[in-house]
Coordinates of C-alpha atoms in Angstrom, one line a residue:
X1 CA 162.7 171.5 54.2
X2 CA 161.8 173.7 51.1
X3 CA 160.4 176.6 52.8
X4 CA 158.8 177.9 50.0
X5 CA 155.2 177.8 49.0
X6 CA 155.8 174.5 47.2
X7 CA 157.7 173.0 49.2
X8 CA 155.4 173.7 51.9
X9 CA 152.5 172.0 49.4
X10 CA 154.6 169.4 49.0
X11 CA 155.4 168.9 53.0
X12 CA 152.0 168.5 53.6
X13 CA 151.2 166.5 50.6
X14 CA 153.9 164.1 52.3
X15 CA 152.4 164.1 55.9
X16 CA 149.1 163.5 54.4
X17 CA 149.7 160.5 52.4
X18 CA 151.9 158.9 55.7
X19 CA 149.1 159.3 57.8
X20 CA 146.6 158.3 55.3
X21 CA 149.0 155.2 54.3
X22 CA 149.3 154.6 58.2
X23 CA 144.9 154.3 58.4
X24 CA 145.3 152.2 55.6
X25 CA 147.8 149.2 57.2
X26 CA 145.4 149.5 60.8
X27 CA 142.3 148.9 58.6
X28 CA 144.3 145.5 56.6
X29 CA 144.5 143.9 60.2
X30 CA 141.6 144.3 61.8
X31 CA 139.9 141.0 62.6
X32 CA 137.3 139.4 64.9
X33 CA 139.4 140.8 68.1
X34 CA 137.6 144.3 66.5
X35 CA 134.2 142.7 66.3
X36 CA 134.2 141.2 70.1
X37 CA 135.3 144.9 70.9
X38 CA 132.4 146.9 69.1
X39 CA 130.0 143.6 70.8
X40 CA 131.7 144.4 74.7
X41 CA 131.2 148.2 74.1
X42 CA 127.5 148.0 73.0
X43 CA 126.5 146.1 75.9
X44 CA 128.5 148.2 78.4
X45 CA 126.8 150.2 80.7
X46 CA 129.8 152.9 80.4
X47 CA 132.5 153.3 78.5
X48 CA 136.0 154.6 79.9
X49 CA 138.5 156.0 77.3
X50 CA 142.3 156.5 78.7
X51 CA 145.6 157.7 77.7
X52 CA 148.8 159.8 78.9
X53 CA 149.8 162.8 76.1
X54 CA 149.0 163.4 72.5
X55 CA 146.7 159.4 73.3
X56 CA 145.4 161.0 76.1
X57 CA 143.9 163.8 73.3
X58 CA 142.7 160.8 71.3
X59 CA 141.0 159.4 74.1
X60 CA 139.2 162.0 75.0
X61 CA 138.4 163.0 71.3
X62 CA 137.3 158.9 70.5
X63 CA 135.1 159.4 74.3
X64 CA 133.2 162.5 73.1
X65 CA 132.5 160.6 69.6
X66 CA 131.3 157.9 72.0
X67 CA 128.4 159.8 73.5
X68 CA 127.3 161.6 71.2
X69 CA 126.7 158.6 69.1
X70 CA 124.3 157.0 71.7
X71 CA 127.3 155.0 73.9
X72 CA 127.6 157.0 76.9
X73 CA 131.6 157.5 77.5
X74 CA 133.9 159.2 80.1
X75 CA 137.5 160.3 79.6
X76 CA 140.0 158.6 82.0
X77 CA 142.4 160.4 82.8
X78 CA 145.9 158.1 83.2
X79 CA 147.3 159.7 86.4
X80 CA 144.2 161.2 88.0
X81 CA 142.3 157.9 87.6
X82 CA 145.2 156.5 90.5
X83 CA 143.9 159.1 92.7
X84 CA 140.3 158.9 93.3
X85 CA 139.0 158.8 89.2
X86 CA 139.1 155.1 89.1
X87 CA 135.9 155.0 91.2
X88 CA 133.8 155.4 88.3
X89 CA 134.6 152.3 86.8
X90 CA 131.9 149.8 87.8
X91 CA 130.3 146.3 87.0
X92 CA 129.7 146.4 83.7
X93 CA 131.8 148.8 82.3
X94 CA 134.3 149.0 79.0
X95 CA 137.8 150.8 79.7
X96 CA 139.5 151.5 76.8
X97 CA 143.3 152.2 77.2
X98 CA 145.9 154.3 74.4
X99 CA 149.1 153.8 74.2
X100 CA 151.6 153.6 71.2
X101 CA 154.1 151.7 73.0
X102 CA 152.3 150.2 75.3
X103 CA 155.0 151.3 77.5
X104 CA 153.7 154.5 79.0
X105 CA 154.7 153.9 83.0
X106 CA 151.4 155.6 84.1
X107 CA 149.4 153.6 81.5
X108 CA 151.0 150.6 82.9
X109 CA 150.0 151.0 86.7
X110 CA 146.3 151.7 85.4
X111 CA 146.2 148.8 83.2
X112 CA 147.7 146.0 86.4
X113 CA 145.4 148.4 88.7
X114 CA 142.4 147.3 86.6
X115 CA 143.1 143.9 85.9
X116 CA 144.5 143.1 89.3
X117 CA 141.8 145.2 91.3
X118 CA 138.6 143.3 89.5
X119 CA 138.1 141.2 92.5
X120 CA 135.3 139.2 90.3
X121 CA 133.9 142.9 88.9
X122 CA 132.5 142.3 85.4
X123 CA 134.5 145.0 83.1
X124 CA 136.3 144.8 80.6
X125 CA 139.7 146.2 79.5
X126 CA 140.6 147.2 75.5
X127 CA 143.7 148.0 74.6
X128 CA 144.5 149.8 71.3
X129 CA 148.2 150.2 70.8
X130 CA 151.0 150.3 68.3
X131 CA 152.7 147.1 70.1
X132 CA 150.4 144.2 70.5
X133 CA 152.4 142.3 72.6
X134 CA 153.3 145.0 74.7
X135 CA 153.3 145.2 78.4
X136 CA 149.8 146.9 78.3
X137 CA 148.6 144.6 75.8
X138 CA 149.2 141.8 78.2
X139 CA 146.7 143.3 80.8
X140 CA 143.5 143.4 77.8
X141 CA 140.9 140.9 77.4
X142 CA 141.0 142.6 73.8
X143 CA 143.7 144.2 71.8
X144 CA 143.4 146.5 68.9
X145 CA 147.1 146.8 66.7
X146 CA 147.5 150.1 65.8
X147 CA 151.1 149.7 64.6
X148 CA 152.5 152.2 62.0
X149 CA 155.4 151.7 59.9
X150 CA 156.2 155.3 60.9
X151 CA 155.9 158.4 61.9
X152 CA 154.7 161.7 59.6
X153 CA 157.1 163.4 61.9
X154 CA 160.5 163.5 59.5
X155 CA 162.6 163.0 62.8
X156 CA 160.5 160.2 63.7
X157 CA 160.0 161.7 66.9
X158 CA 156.6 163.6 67.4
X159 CA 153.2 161.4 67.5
X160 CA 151.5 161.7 64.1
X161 CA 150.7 158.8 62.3
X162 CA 149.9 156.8 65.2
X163 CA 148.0 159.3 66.6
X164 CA 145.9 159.3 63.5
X165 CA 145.8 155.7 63.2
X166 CA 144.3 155.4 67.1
X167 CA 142.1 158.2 66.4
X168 CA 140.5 156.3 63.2
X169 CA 140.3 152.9 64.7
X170 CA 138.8 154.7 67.6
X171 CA 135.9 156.3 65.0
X172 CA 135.4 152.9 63.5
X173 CA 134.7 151.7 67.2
X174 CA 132.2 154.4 67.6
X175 CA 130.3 154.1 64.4
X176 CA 130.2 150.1 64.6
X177 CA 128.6 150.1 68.0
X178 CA 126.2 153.2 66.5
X179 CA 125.2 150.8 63.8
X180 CA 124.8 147.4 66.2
X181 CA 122.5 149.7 68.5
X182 CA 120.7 151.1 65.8
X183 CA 121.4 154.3 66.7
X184 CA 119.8 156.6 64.2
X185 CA 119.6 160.0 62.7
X186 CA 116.7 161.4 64.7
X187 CA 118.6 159.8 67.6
X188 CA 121.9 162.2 66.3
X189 CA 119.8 165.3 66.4
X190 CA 118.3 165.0 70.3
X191 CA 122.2 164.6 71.6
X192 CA 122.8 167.7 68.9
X193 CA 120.1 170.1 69.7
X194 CA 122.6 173.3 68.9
X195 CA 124.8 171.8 66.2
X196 CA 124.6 172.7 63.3
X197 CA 124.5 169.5 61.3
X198 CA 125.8 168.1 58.0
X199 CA 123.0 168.3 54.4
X200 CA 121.0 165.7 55.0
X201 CA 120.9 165.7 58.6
X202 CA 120.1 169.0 59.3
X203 CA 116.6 170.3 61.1

């Protein structure tokens, strides 16, 4: 790579218009499977977000977005959810599990956990991953393809445009279920009494 200052411009110019090209072929798929998600996660009484690694960041990013846009969330941790964590997932609930291969072995024992442990429990499991016919995929009631045609990374190697492809379908989640429940700007400001919010929404 050019290390110069325009070939550092140009680097970033390059990652940009991956990542933005990336967004771009998630929002040309998305179908009804996205509309029964945003109609699950309204109704839910809580809404789990999982991952393992740079999805495990996402998740927990896409459940803090959750919350404070009037749909109470948790972050699930992958591993720590198989020692003890899981029992806060409860009749009723949404758990949404990350993974861009839908390979991850820790995702994997959560997602046949879940689907095998339900013993006639009423939640629901949404996967959002890069292979929709993955393993992972096969243990949804709802999956989300977040499939990139590649990575920002020029080795192909380090999670970057599917990161940012998870992260945005998990904001259009959010703000879909914010808009079904109505959830206003008023609303916005009680969960934000410190923030310092955007013109237009400001105190």
């Amino acid at each position: 790579m050019n290390t110069a200052p325009a070939g550092l411009i140009s680097e970033a110019r390059r990652v940009l218009k991956v990542e933005a090209s990336a967004i771009m072929g998630v929002a040309s798929r998305v179908g009804n499977e996205f509309a029964q998600a945003v109609e699950l996660m309204a109704g839910a009484r809580l809404v789990h977000v999982s991952g393992i690694g740079k999805s495990g960041h996402i998740a927990r990013k896409i459940a803090g977005t959750l919350t404070s846009t009037g749909t109470p969330a948790t972050f699930l941790h992958g591993v720590e959810a198989m020692h003890g964590d899981l029992g806060i997932v409860a009749e009723g609930d949404v758990v949404i599990l990350i993974s861009r291969s839908g390979e991850c072995m820790e995702m994997l024992v959560l997602a046949g956990t879940l689907q095998h442990g339900r013993n006639g429990e009423g939640y629901t499991l949404i996967a959002i991953t890069g292979v929709p016919d993955s393993p992972m995929a096969q243990y949804a009631d709802v999956v989300l393809d977040c499939s990139v045609e590649k990575e920002a990374c020029p080795h192909g190697l380090a999670p970057t445009a599917s990161t940012a492809a998870s992260l945005a379908m998990g904001d259009a989640l959010a703000l879909a279920v914010m808009g079904l429940k109505g959830f206003g700007p008023d609303d916005f400001r009680r969960s934000h009494p410190k923030g310092v919010l955007p013109a237009g929404g400001s105190r």
